[in-house]
Amino acid sequence: NAHTALNEPNNIVLTRRAARSLFGETDAMGKMVRVDNWLDYTVTGVMEDLPNNTQFDFEYLLPWKFMQWTHQDDSDWASNSTRNYILLKPNTDVARVNEKIRDIYKRHAKEDKDLDKKEAFLYPVSRLHLYSNFEDGVPAGGRIEVRVFLLIAVFILLIACINFMNMSTARSERRAKEVGIRKVSGALRGSLVGQFLGESTLIALVAGAIALLLVQVSLPGFNLLTKKQLVIGYGSPAFWMGFAGFILFTGVVSGSYPAFFLSGFRPVAVLKGSFKKAHALITPRKVLVVLQFTFAIILIVSTLIIRQQVQYAQSRATGYDKDDVVWTYLSGDVGKNYDLIRNELLDRRIALSVTKSSEPLSASWSVATADWNGKDPNDGTQFNFFNEDGGIVKTAGLQLLEGRDLDTKHYPTDSTGVLLNQAAVKAMGLRHPIGQIIDRGVWDADWHVVGVVKDFVLESPFDRIKPMVIQGPRANWFNLMHIRLNGANPTARNLADLEKVFKRFNPNYPFEYHFTDQEYARKFNDEQATATLTALFAGLTILISCLGLFGLAAYMAEARIKEIGVRKVLGASAAGIVTLLSKDFIRLVLIALLVAAPIAWWSMDKWLSGFEYRIAIPWWIFLVSGAIAVLIAVATVSVQAIRAALVNPARSLRSE
């Protein structure tokens, strides 16, 4: 019963996957489950597995009463450690609810020094994925590149439609007599339009079937790239309706121009062979090619800039030595046996240094304000707070600029000592930070500065480094331990020895570890995926644009076949004819470059504005992109130009 399943503190609700992995096909209801090897729960519900398109990721649910039962309930109104989800009644005005709860902190957390800066508000979960970035409590964007990729896909589809138009009209002379004869025989223009639209729609249908097969084959690789689990909804009527709609849209759009163009031929002119098609189509076809290459150049520029930005961040100095550093959670008996584990790792030279901490070196789990002597009352600077029990400078390989590391063994008062990074010293305006008193407003203690470390990248390597306070063990909030392995030993041997030690002191838990350098590398996953997808889109766009250019070149060669024959009779060389046919297309690509450059600069500058640590857009990228586009265009057009230049003029002129 969804209303009562979590009423008691020892109740648990499992997902279907978790229930099957624990109990197989046996009914899990009423069975006992032990969590963390010390608390027993009764299964009072089994819920459906979570869908792929959700931010929630869990295998079981425990009642909040468990937090109260184990004294882990956070009842401090000033704390932001708990996320709250509220199900509103239907048709509720969220704005009115926000007005009612806006000052809820002021009514309950009177001891908080920053009450005037805090307001509560509700935010729709439906917007949380795409618009999850906030600045000063105001939505400031998020993962809207999803919509950008959708826009790119639409443009690629339109480019493909344009290509169909180009290739269809390139064959116009061959079909002109067919149209003329059908018209003389009594065919109406509407029936001809229907015929051509039917042909294009049939081709789109075949293309759709091939596309569906290609998507099915490439989907595992795409999921691996995007870290998603996308599936094709074969069983969904909405999917098939959308699929049919795309095919119909593609067929109509791609076939519309050829249909109305070909059906508009006058029978007398066609059958006499005196109709003019080349000059009537030059302007619109050139516009289409310019549009194609404009978009291709924009994607080429975007790909190069995104890769430049990723490489720029990857080459950024992290401020610490992440090699040979692993961390593991204080699960089970690790916390109780921490000193024994630490001593054995050091005595056996498995590790060079071990430090207990509140969070990994690659993440920020605690953000709050702080007080210090001389602070501006209106200063609301947020600091990253990091707790350790001593030795973090050695373990992490931080660079000490002033003072010393925390060391409670030789300096007992270091239990309330802190280290500041350069950004914190600057934010506080401290000229002589050593010995200064820092008050976080939590824990009844005055924290004194014992050292200053060089800034190091704790969060995103694309953002500026935030002020940071590293607190001593008086905070007593530890979740994991960092271990600097002995680099003189092979890594495999170190890990095997680590596992043996942890198995002896924490036998009921598997030994799980994380390499700090690998965790840091994961910070680039999103941007690298964006770069790869953009490169794939750019390649696809270039390929399709080349097909369009090939079609236009074929059309031009066909339209000027007699001109080429006359030129060859008068002594023109093949190279001269190739140059004659190619220079117009190079001019189109250069025009596309002029159009694409400001658009690409604007869009990439807007994308880069989301990063505080960013590159300046280099001018040479536009030259390289233009050169790539020109080379591709020349290579594509030359195939048709060379073929036309090598045709025997007697064949092209014999009908005169």
GROMACS .gro file of N, CA, C and O in nm, residues 107-217:
model
  444
  107ARG      N    1   1.111   3.295   0.966
  107ARG     CA    2   1.019   3.263   1.075
  107ARG      C    3   1.071   3.153   1.165
  107ARG      O    4   1.032   3.144   1.281
  108HIS      N    5   1.160   3.069   1.113
  108HIS     CA    6   1.202   2.952   1.189
  108HIS      C    7   1.351   2.948   1.225
  108HIS      O    8   1.388   2.884   1.322
  109ALA      N    9   1.435   3.010   1.144
  109ALA     CA   10   1.580   2.999   1.166
  109ALA      C   11   1.636   3.133   1.211
  109ALA      O   12   1.723   3.191   1.148
  110LYS      N   13   1.589   3.179   1.325
  110LYS     CA   14   1.626   3.312   1.372
  110LYS      C   15   1.774   3.322   1.408
  110LYS      O   16   1.830   3.431   1.413
  111GLU      N   17   1.839   3.205   1.433
  111GLU     CA   18   1.981   3.210   1.471
  111GLU      C   19   2.073   3.222   1.350
  111GLU      O   20   2.193   3.245   1.365
  112ASP      N   21   2.017   3.207   1.229
  112ASP     CA   22   2.099   3.215   1.108
  112ASP      C   23   2.137   3.360   1.082
  112ASP      O   24   2.052   3.448   1.074
  113LYS      N   25   2.267   3.385   1.062
  113LYS     CA   26   2.314   3.521   1.042
  113LYS      C   27   2.281   3.575   0.903
  113LYS      O   28   2.289   3.695   0.880
  114ASP      N   29   2.250   3.487   0.808
  114ASP     CA   30   2.227   3.530   0.671
  114ASP      C   31   2.080   3.520   0.632
  114ASP      O   32   2.045   3.497   0.516
  115LEU      N   33   1.990   3.539   0.730
  115LEU     CA   34   1.846   3.524   0.702
  115LEU      C   35   1.798   3.619   0.594
  115LEU      O   36   1.714   3.584   0.512
  116ASP      N   37   1.852   3.741   0.593
  116ASP     CA   38   1.804   3.841   0.497
  116ASP      C   39   1.836   3.802   0.354
  116ASP      O   40   1.776   3.855   0.260
  117LYS      N   41   1.932   3.710   0.335
  117LYS     CA   42   1.972   3.671   0.200
  117LYS      C   43   1.903   3.542   0.154
  117LYS      O   44   1.923   3.498   0.041
  118LYS      N   45   1.824   3.479   0.241
  118LYS     CA   46   1.766   3.348   0.208
  118LYS      C   47   1.615   3.358   0.186
  118LYS      O   48   1.543   3.414   0.268
  119GLU      N   49   1.572   3.302   0.073
  119GLU     CA   50   1.430   3.292   0.044
  119GLU      C   51   1.402   3.151  -0.007
  119GLU      O   52   1.484   3.091  -0.076
  120ALA      N   53   1.286   3.099   0.027
  120ALA     CA   54   1.245   2.965  -0.019
  120ALA      C   55   1.154   2.979  -0.140
  120ALA      O   56   1.074   3.071  -0.149
  121PHE      N   57   1.167   2.884  -0.234
  121PHE     CA   58   1.076   2.882  -0.348
  121PHE      C   59   1.071   2.740  -0.404
  121PHE      O   60   1.162   2.661  -0.387
  122LEU      N   61   0.961   2.709  -0.471
  122LEU     CA   62   0.943   2.579  -0.535
  122LEU      C   63   0.982   2.591  -0.682
  122LEU      O   64   0.962   2.695  -0.744
  123TYR      N   65   1.037   2.483  -0.736
  123TYR     CA   66   1.080   2.482  -0.876
  123TYR      C   67   1.029   2.355  -0.941
  123TYR      O   68   1.045   2.246  -0.885
  124PRO      N   69   0.966   2.363  -1.059
  124PRO     CA   70   0.906   2.243  -1.121
  124PRO      C   71   1.012   2.138  -1.157
  124PRO      O   72   1.115   2.171  -1.217
  125VAL      N   73   0.988   2.015  -1.120
  125VAL     CA   74   1.080   1.906  -1.155
  125VAL      C   75   1.089   1.890  -1.306
  125VAL      O   76   1.193   1.852  -1.360
  126SER      N   77   0.980   1.923  -1.377
  126SER     CA   78   0.979   1.908  -1.523
  126SER      C   79   1.081   1.998  -1.591
  126SER      O   80   1.119   1.975  -1.705
  127ARG      N   81   1.128   2.104  -1.521
  127ARG     CA   82   1.227   2.196  -1.578
  127ARG      C   83   1.366   2.174  -1.521
  127ARG      O   84   1.461   2.241  -1.560
  128LEU      N   85   1.378   2.078  -1.431
  128LEU     CA   86   1.501   2.066  -1.354
  128LEU      C   87   1.618   2.018  -1.439
  128LEU      O   88   1.732   2.056  -1.414
  129HIS      N   89   1.593   1.935  -1.539
  129HIS     CA   90   1.703   1.881  -1.618
  129HIS      C   91   1.760   1.985  -1.715
  129HIS      O   92   1.881   2.005  -1.720
  130LEU      N   93   1.673   2.051  -1.789
  130LEU     CA   94   1.720   2.145  -1.890
  130LEU      C   95   1.753   2.282  -1.832
  130LEU      O   96   1.830   2.357  -1.891
  131TYR      N   97   1.695   2.316  -1.718
  131TYR     CA   98   1.715   2.449  -1.659
  131TYR      C   99   1.749   2.434  -1.510
  131TYR      O  100   1.673   2.473  -1.423
  132SER      N  101   1.865   2.375  -1.484
  132SER     CA  102   1.900   2.342  -1.346
  132SER      C  103   2.009   2.432  -1.288
  132SER      O  104   2.050   2.411  -1.174
  133ASN      N  105   2.057   2.529  -1.366
  133ASN     CA  106   2.160   2.619  -1.314
  133ASN      C  107   2.094   2.742  -1.253
  133ASN      O  108   2.005   2.803  -1.314
  134PHE      N  109   2.139   2.778  -1.134
  134PHE     CA  110   2.084   2.895  -1.065
  134PHE      C  111   2.197   2.991  -1.027
  134PHE      O  112   2.306   2.948  -0.992
  135GLU      N  113   2.167   3.119  -1.036
  135GLU     CA  114   2.257   3.223  -0.989
  135GLU      C  115   2.178   3.318  -0.899
  135GLU      O  116   2.083   3.380  -0.945
  136ASP      N  117   2.217   3.323  -0.773
  136ASP     CA  118   2.147   3.406  -0.675
  136ASP      C  119   1.998   3.373  -0.670
  136ASP      O  120   1.912   3.461  -0.658
  137GLY      N  121   1.967   3.243  -0.679
  137GLY     CA  122   1.828   3.199  -0.667
  137GLY      C  123   1.743   3.219  -0.790
  137GLY      O  124   1.623   3.200  -0.786
  138VAL      N  125   1.806   3.256  -0.902
  138VAL     CA  126   1.732   3.280  -1.025
  138VAL      C  127   1.778   3.179  -1.130
  138VAL      O  128   1.898   3.159  -1.147
  139PRO      N  129   1.684   3.111  -1.200
  139PRO     CA  130   1.726   3.016  -1.304
  139PRO      C  131   1.815   3.084  -1.407
  139PRO      O  132   1.784   3.193  -1.456
  140ALA      N  133   1.927   3.019  -1.439
  140ALA     CA  134   2.025   3.078  -1.531
  140ALA      C  135   2.067   2.976  -1.637
  140ALA      O  136   2.184   2.961  -1.668
  141GLY      N  137   1.969   2.904  -1.692
  141GLY     CA  138   2.000   2.809  -1.799
  141GLY      C  139   2.027   2.671  -1.747
  141GLY      O  140   1.997   2.637  -1.632
  142GLY      N  141   2.087   2.589  -1.832
  142GLY     CA  142   2.115   2.451  -1.799
  142GLY      C  143   2.152   2.374  -1.924
  142GLY      O  144   2.219   2.427  -2.012
  143ARG      N  145   2.105   2.251  -1.934
  143ARG     CA  146   2.144   2.163  -2.043
  143ARG      C  147   2.056   2.185  -2.167
  143ARG      O  148   1.992   2.094  -2.217
  144ILE      N  149   2.054   2.310  -2.216
  144ILE     CA  150   1.969   2.339  -2.332
  144ILE      C  151   2.037   2.297  -2.461
  144ILE      O  152   1.981   2.316  -2.570
  145GLU      N  153   2.162   2.238  -2.456
  145GLU     CA  154   2.223   2.189  -2.580
  145GLU      C  155   2.141   2.077  -2.641
  145GLU      O  156   2.157   2.046  -2.759
  146VAL      N  157   2.053   2.015  -2.560
  146VAL     CA  158   1.963   1.913  -2.614
  146VAL      C  159   1.879   1.974  -2.725
  146VAL      O  160   1.860   1.915  -2.833
  147ARG      N  161   1.828   2.093  -2.703
  147ARG     CA  162   1.747   2.160  -2.804
  147ARG      C  163   1.833   2.207  -2.921
  147ARG      O  164   1.786   2.211  -3.035
  148VAL      N  165   1.956   2.244  -2.893
  148VAL     CA  166   2.047   2.282  -3.000
  148VAL      C  167   2.069   2.164  -3.094
  148VAL      O  168   2.067   2.179  -3.217
  149PHE      N  169   2.089   2.044  -3.037
  149PHE     CA  170   2.109   1.925  -3.120
  149PHE      C  171   1.983   1.894  -3.200
  149PHE      O  172   1.991   1.847  -3.315
  150LEU      N  173   1.867   1.917  -3.142
  150LEU     CA  174   1.742   1.896  -3.216
  150LEU      C  175   1.734   1.992  -3.334
  150LEU      O  176   1.696   1.953  -3.445
  151LEU      N  177   1.775   2.117  -3.311
  151LEU     CA  178   1.775   2.216  -3.419
  151LEU      C  179   1.872   2.175  -3.529
  151LEU      O  180   1.843   2.188  -3.648
  152ILE      N  181   1.990   2.123  -3.488
  152ILE     CA  182   2.088   2.077  -3.587
  152ILE      C  183   2.029   1.963  -3.670
  152ILE      O  184   2.046   1.959  -3.793
  153ALA      N  185   1.961   1.871  -3.604
  153ALA     CA  186   1.900   1.758  -3.676
  153ALA      C  187   1.798   1.806  -3.778
  153ALA      O  188   1.790   1.754  -3.890
  154VAL      N  189   1.719   1.907  -3.741
  154VAL     CA  190   1.619   1.961  -3.834
  154VAL      C  191   1.689   2.024  -3.954
  154VAL      O  192   1.647   2.005  -4.070
  155PHE      N  193   1.798   2.098  -3.929
  155PHE     CA  194   1.871   2.159  -4.039
  155PHE      C  195   1.931   2.054  -4.132
  155PHE      O  196   1.933   2.071  -4.254
  156ILE      N  197   1.983   1.946  -4.074
  156ILE     CA  198   2.039   1.839  -4.157
  156ILE      C  199   1.931   1.777  -4.244
  156ILE      O  200   1.953   1.747  -4.362
  157LEU      N  201   1.813   1.759  -4.187
  157LEU     CA  202   1.701   1.705  -4.265
  157LEU      C  203   1.664   1.799  -4.379
  157LEU      O  204   1.639   1.757  -4.492
  158LEU      N  205   1.663   1.930  -4.351
  158LEU     CA  206   1.631   2.028  -4.456
  158LEU      C  207   1.738   2.029  -4.565
  158LEU      O  208   1.708   2.044  -4.684
  159ILE      N  209   1.865   2.013  -4.523
  159ILE     CA  210   1.973   2.008  -4.622
  159ILE      C  211   1.955   1.887  -4.713
  159ILE      O  212   1.976   1.894  -4.835
  160ALA      N  213   1.915   1.775  -4.653
  160ALA     CA  214   1.890   1.655  -4.734
  160ALA      C  215   1.775   1.680  -4.833
  160ALA      O  216   1.780   1.636  -4.948
  161CYS      N  217   1.672   1.751  -4.787
  161CYS     CA  218   1.560   1.784  -4.876
  161CYS      C  219   1.607   1.874  -4.990
  161CYS      O  220   1.566   1.857  -5.106
  162ILE      N  221   1.693   1.970  -4.957
  162ILE     CA  222   1.748   2.059  -5.060
  162ILE      C  223   1.825   1.979  -5.164
  162ILE      O  224   1.817   2.004  -5.284
  163ASN      N  225   1.902   1.882  -5.116
  163ASN     CA  226   1.978   1.799  -5.209
  163ASN      C  227   1.887   1.723  -5.305
  163ASN      O  228   1.918   1.707  -5.423
  164PHE      N  229   1.777   1.674  -5.252
  164PHE     CA  230   1.682   1.602  -5.338
  164PHE      C  231   1.630   1.696  -5.447
  164PHE      O  232   1.615   1.657  -5.563
  165MET      N  233   1.602   1.821  -5.406
  165MET     CA  234   1.557   1.920  -5.505
  165MET      C  235   1.665   1.941  -5.612
  165MET      O  236   1.636   1.944  -5.733
  166ASN      N  237   1.789   1.956  -5.567
  166ASN     CA  238   1.899   1.980  -5.660
  166ASN      C  239   1.911   1.865  -5.760
  166ASN      O  240   1.925   1.884  -5.881
  167MET      N  241   1.913   1.743  -5.708
  167MET     CA  242   1.932   1.628  -5.795
  167MET      C  243   1.812   1.605  -5.886
  167MET      O  244   1.827   1.561  -6.001
  168SER      N  245   1.692   1.634  -5.836
  168SER     CA  246   1.572   1.617  -5.919
  168SER      C  247   1.572   1.715  -6.035
  168SER      O  248   1.544   1.678  -6.150
  169THR      N  249   1.603   1.840  -6.005
  169THR     CA  250   1.604   1.940  -6.112
  169THR      C  251   1.723   1.921  -6.204
  169THR      O  252   1.719   1.964  -6.320
  170ALA      N  253   1.831   1.859  -6.156
  170ALA     CA  254   1.944   1.829  -6.244
  170ALA      C  255   1.903   1.731  -6.352
  170ALA      O  256   1.963   1.727  -6.461
  171ARG      N  257   1.803   1.650  -6.323
  171ARG     CA  258   1.754   1.551  -6.420
  171ARG      C  259   1.635   1.606  -6.500
  171ARG      O  260   1.565   1.530  -6.568
  172SER      N  261   1.614   1.738  -6.488
  172SER     CA  262   1.493   1.796  -6.546
  172SER      C  263   1.486   1.779  -6.697
  172SER      O  264   1.378   1.758  -6.753
  173GLU      N  265   1.601   1.790  -6.766
  173GLU     CA  266   1.597   1.781  -6.911
  173GLU      C  267   1.553   1.642  -6.956
  173GLU      O  268   1.481   1.626  -7.055
  174ARG      N  269   1.597   1.539  -6.882
  174ARG     CA  270   1.560   1.403  -6.918
  174ARG      C  271   1.410   1.379  -6.901
  174ARG      O  272   1.350   1.299  -6.973
  175ARG      N  273   1.352   1.448  -6.802
  175ARG     CA  274   1.210   1.425  -6.776
  175ARG      C  275   1.121   1.530  -6.842
  175ARG      O  276   0.999   1.521  -6.833
  176ALA      N  277   1.185   1.632  -6.901
  176ALA     CA  278   1.105   1.739  -6.960
  176ALA      C  279   1.015   1.689  -7.072
  176ALA      O  280   0.897   1.725  -7.082
  177LYS      N  281   1.072   1.603  -7.159
  177LYS     CA  282   0.992   1.552  -7.271
  177LYS      C  283   0.880   1.462  -7.221
  177LYS      O  284   0.770   1.460  -7.277
  178GLU      N  285   0.909   1.387  -7.111
  178GLU     CA  286   0.803   1.305  -7.051
  178GLU      C  287   0.686   1.392  -7.006
  178GLU      O  288   0.569   1.361  -7.033
  179VAL      N  289   0.721   1.503  -6.939
  179VAL     CA  290   0.617   1.595  -6.891
  179VAL      C  291   0.542   1.655  -7.009
  179VAL      O  292   0.418   1.666  -7.009
  180GLY      N  293   0.616   1.694  -7.115
  180GLY     CA  294   0.551   1.753  -7.232
  180GLY      C  295   0.454   1.657  -7.298
  180GLY      O  296   0.341   1.695  -7.334
  181ILE      N  297   0.496   1.532  -7.316
  181ILE     CA  298   0.408   1.433  -7.379
  181ILE      C  299   0.286   1.405  -7.293
  181ILE      O  300   0.172   1.395  -7.343
  182ARG      N  301   0.306   1.397  -7.158
  182ARG     CA  302   0.192   1.371  -7.069
  182ARG      C  303   0.093   1.488  -7.073
  182ARG      O  304  -0.028   1.466  -7.067
  183LYS      N  305   0.145   1.609  -7.083
  183LYS     CA  306   0.055   1.725  -7.090
  183LYS      C  307  -0.022   1.726  -7.222
  183LYS      O  308  -0.143   1.755  -7.226
  184VAL      N  309   0.049   1.696  -7.332
  184VAL     CA  310  -0.019   1.692  -7.462
  184VAL      C  311  -0.125   1.584  -7.462
  184VAL      O  312  -0.233   1.597  -7.524
  185SER      N  313  -0.099   1.476  -7.387
  185SER     CA  314  -0.194   1.365  -7.380
  185SER      C  315  -0.310   1.394  -7.286
  185SER      O  316  -0.399   1.309  -7.268
  186GLY      N  317  -0.311   1.511  -7.222
  186GLY     CA  318  -0.425   1.549  -7.140
  186GLY      C  319  -0.402   1.550  -6.991
  186GLY      O  320  -0.496   1.576  -6.914
  187ALA      N  321  -0.281   1.522  -6.947
  187ALA     CA  322  -0.254   1.521  -6.803
  187ALA      C  323  -0.263   1.662  -6.746
  187ALA      O  324  -0.211   1.758  -6.805
  188LEU      N  325  -0.331   1.676  -6.633
  188LEU     CA  326  -0.342   1.805  -6.566
  188LEU      C  327  -0.219   1.829  -6.479
  188LEU      O  328  -0.150   1.735  -6.438
  189ARG      N  329  -0.194   1.955  -6.452
  189ARG     CA  330  -0.076   1.987  -6.371
  189ARG      C  331  -0.088   1.926  -6.232
  189ARG      O  332   0.011   1.883  -6.174
  190GLY      N  333  -0.210   1.921  -6.178
  190GLY     CA  334  -0.228   1.865  -6.044
  190GLY      C  335  -0.186   1.719  -6.037
  190GLY      O  336  -0.126   1.675  -5.939
  191SER      N  337  -0.218   1.643  -6.143
  191SER     CA  338  -0.179   1.501  -6.143
  191SER      C  339  -0.029   1.485  -6.153
  191SER      O  340   0.030   1.393  -6.094
  192LEU      N  341   0.036   1.577  -6.229
  192LEU     CA  342   0.182   1.571  -6.239
  192LEU      C  343   0.246   1.604  -6.105
  192LEU      O  344   0.344   1.540  -6.063
  193VAL      N  345   0.192   1.707  -6.037
  193VAL     CA  346   0.243   1.741  -5.904
  193VAL      C  347   0.228   1.623  -5.810
  193VAL      O  348   0.319   1.588  -5.734
  194GLY      N  349   0.109   1.558  -5.816
  194GLY     CA  350   0.087   1.442  -5.730
  194GLY      C  351   0.184   1.329  -5.760
  194GLY      O  352   0.232   1.260  -5.669
  195GLN      N  353   0.216   1.310  -5.889
  195GLN     CA  354   0.310   1.205  -5.927
  195GLN      C  355   0.448   1.230  -5.867
  195GLN      O  356   0.509   1.141  -5.807
  196PHE      N  357   0.497   1.354  -5.883
  196PHE     CA  358   0.632   1.385  -5.834
  196PHE      C  359   0.637   1.381  -5.681
  196PHE      O  360   0.736   1.335  -5.622
  197LEU      N  361   0.531   1.431  -5.615
  197LEU     CA  362   0.529   1.424  -5.468
  197LEU      C  363   0.521   1.280  -5.421
  197LEU      O  364   0.581   1.242  -5.320
  198GLY      N  365   0.446   1.197  -5.496
  198GLY     CA  366   0.439   1.055  -5.461
  198GLY      C  367   0.574   0.987  -5.473
  198GLY      O  368   0.611   0.904  -5.390
  199GLU      N  369   0.649   1.023  -5.580
  199GLU     CA  370   0.783   0.966  -5.597
  199GLU      C  371   0.875   1.003  -5.481
  199GLU      O  372   0.947   0.918  -5.427
  200SER      N  373   0.873   1.132  -5.445
  200SER     CA  374   0.962   1.177  -5.336
  200SER      C  375   0.921   1.115  -5.203
  200SER      O  376   1.007   1.080  -5.121
  201THR      N  377   0.791   1.101  -5.181
  201THR     CA  378   0.744   1.040  -5.056
  201THR      C  379   0.782   0.892  -5.051
  201THR      O  380   0.820   0.840  -4.944
  202LEU      N  381   0.773   0.823  -5.165
  202LEU     CA  382   0.813   0.683  -5.170
  202LEU      C  383   0.963   0.669  -5.139
  202LEU      O  384   1.003   0.580  -5.063
  203ILE      N  385   1.044   0.757  -5.196
  203ILE     CA  386   1.188   0.756  -5.166
  203ILE      C  387   1.211   0.784  -5.018
  203ILE      O  388   1.296   0.721  -4.953
  204ALA      N  389   1.137   0.881  -4.960
  204ALA     CA  390   1.150   0.911  -4.818
  204ALA      C  391   1.111   0.792  -4.732
  204ALA      O  392   1.171   0.767  -4.627
  205LEU      N  393   1.010   0.715  -4.777
  205LEU     CA  394   0.968   0.596  -4.703
  205LEU      C  395   1.079   0.491  -4.701
  205LEU      O  396   1.109   0.433  -4.596
  206VAL      N  397   1.140   0.468  -4.817
  206VAL     CA  398   1.252   0.373  -4.822
  206VAL      C  399   1.367   0.424  -4.735
  206VAL      O  400   1.430   0.347  -4.660
  207ALA      N  401   1.396   0.553  -4.746
  207ALA     CA  402   1.503   0.611  -4.665
  207ALA      C  403   1.472   0.599  -4.516
  207ALA      O  404   1.561   0.573  -4.434
  208GLY      N  405   1.345   0.616  -4.481
  208GLY     CA  406   1.305   0.603  -4.340
  208GLY      C  407   1.328   0.463  -4.288
  208GLY      O  408   1.374   0.444  -4.174
  209ALA      N  409   1.296   0.363  -4.370
  209ALA     CA  410   1.318   0.224  -4.328
  209ALA      C  411   1.467   0.196  -4.309
  209ALA      O  412   1.508   0.132  -4.211
  210ILE      N  413   1.550   0.246  -4.401
  210ILE     CA  414   1.695   0.228  -4.387
  210ILE      C  415   1.746   0.302  -4.264
  210ILE      O  416   1.830   0.251  -4.188
  211ALA      N  417   1.694   0.424  -4.242
  211ALA     CA  418   1.735   0.503  -4.126
  211ALA      C  419   1.702   0.433  -3.996
  211ALA      O  420   1.781   0.433  -3.900
  212LEU      N  421   1.583   0.372  -3.991
  212LEU     CA  422   1.542   0.300  -3.870
  212LEU      C  423   1.637   0.185  -3.841
  212LEU      O  424   1.675   0.161  -3.725
  213LEU      N  425   1.678   0.116  -3.945
  213LEU     CA  426   1.773   0.006  -3.929
  213LEU      C  427   1.908   0.058  -3.880
  213LEU      O  428   1.970   0.001  -3.789
  214LEU      N  429   1.954   0.169  -3.938
  214LEU     CA  430   2.083   0.226  -3.898
  214LEU      C  431   2.079   0.276  -3.753
  214LEU      O  432   2.176   0.261  -3.678
  215VAL      N  433   1.966   0.335  -3.714
  215VAL     CA  434   1.952   0.382  -3.575
  215VAL      C  435   1.958   0.264  -3.478
  215VAL      O  436   2.024   0.271  -3.374
  216GLN      N  437   1.890   0.157  -3.513
  216GLN     CA  438   1.890   0.038  -3.426
  216GLN      C  439   2.032  -0.017  -3.410
  216GLN      O  440   2.074  -0.057  -3.301
  217VAL      N  441   2.107  -0.018  -3.519
  217VAL     CA  442   2.244  -0.071  -3.515
  217VAL      C  443   2.337   0.022  -3.436
  217VAL      O  444   2.423  -0.023  -3.360
   0.00000   0.00000   0.00000
